[in-house]
Amino acid sequence: MTEIATTSEMHRRSANRIQLALLAVLLVGLVIAPFMLYPVFLMKVLCFALFASAFNLLLGFTGLLSFGHAAFFGGAAYFTAYAVKEWGFPPEAGIILGVVGASFMGLIIGFFAIRRQGIYFAMITLALSQMFFFFCLQAEFTQGEDGLQGVPRGHLLGFIDLSQPLNMYFFVLAVFVIGVFAVWRIVHSPFGMILRSIRENEDRAISLGYSVNLYKLAAFVMSAGLAGLAGGLKALVFQFATLTDVAWQMSGEVILMTLLGGIGTIFGPIFGAAFVVTVQNYLSTTGFPVTVLTGLIFIVCVLLFRRGVVGEFNASRLAKKLGLHSRS
């Protein structure tokens, strides 16, 4: 019995070392990447990867499918852009305002949406998101179809010039790492375990005495806030916020990214976002209908990769040998 326990402990330690090594390689690759690839493209990947990770917190770990996450992403982009451009806020303050605004919107929308389940929950989030879209279309401060343009990146902490691409990239990378770590920490906390129990069997969670609606609302607000963090970053990276950020198509894109990579995994949405953004970037100048290819990718993913690419890998024998079989 002791030998079995010792072998199991050695295997666990070996698996942890492998995972730490893979994570270190990934971080080193992200640090080196801007010296080899276009920094703005990489920043776009990181922004959408964070957006997909935020959405996955709600869908993958709580089991709630939202069709309205573009409202938080785009809403935070507008809040951040307006605060920085019109009020002269420093970039960090503008992003914080965007996160707070997106979290507040998540509280309002989530309050109504969590009272329903399944397709009704999804439709409520879509309807409220579309209401916000038409508000942004008509509101004066958003400048309608023209959007907020010419948003200055400013100086981080008063002395780091974010107009320099490398400075901006490493700022985005730092925020991305913090955001993904926050998702990981939430998922692996007692709170995250309760969210998983709600996803697996909501009635049983209720029978155990948990206030399910309160946990759902908390997860919804956290997901909205992290999506807002991604939206605020995106507004500074591209220096504009437009209606595209709050359109229902944006909600569809983040769903595709998450499903393609693998719901319920930490790295799945990151892979899915990187793949979709890369495809869109390299096909945008060819005249090829990107939406057609996106639809085909979605069909292939549903038919062949039901768990997503990363999810299928995690279920493979290789992942089991690496100690990743039951981990995200």
mmCIF file of C-alpha atoms in Angstrom, residues 7 36 55 78 87 99 102 109 134 138 182 192 219 223 231-232 261 267 283 285 293:
data_model
loop_
_atom_site.group_PDB
_atom_site.id
_atom_site.type_symbol
_atom_site.label_atom_id
_atom_site.label_comp_id
_atom_site.label_asym_id
_atom_site.label_seq_id
_atom_site.Cartn_x
_atom_site.Cartn_y
_atom_site.Cartn_z
ATOM 1 C CA THR A 7 4.471 5.721 -6.829
ATOM 2 C CA MET A 36 9.349 37.919 -34.551
ATOM 3 C CA PHE A 55 -16.676 33.536 -21.439
ATOM 4 C CA TYR A 78 -16.628 52.328 -25.039
ATOM 5 C CA TRP A 87 -11.887 62.836 -19.668
ATOM 6 C CA VAL A 99 -14.105 46.668 -15.892
ATOM 7 C CA ALA A 102 -18.897 45.822 -17.505
ATOM 8 C CA ILE A 109 -28.268 41.520 -17.025
ATOM 9 C CA PHE A 134 -29.158 49.920 -30.090
ATOM 10 C CA GLN A 138 -28.257 56.063 -30.732
ATOM 11 C CA ALA A 182 -7.637 34.918 -12.057
ATOM 12 C CA GLY A 192 -15.138 27.091 -8.400
ATOM 13 C CA ALA A 219 -20.009 33.862 -11.796
ATOM 14 C CA SER A 223 -17.160 36.686 -16.310
ATOM 15 C CA GLY A 231 -12.609 44.966 -24.169
ATOM 16 C CA GLY A 232 -10.832 47.853 -22.461
ATOM 17 C CA GLY A 261 -10.516 25.150 -28.179
ATOM 18 C CA PHE A 267 -5.988 26.669 -22.378
ATOM 19 C CA LEU A 283 -7.617 35.765 -45.027
ATOM 20 C CA THR A 285 -6.820 40.548 -47.628
ATOM 21 C CA LEU A 293 -14.607 29.231 -43.465
#
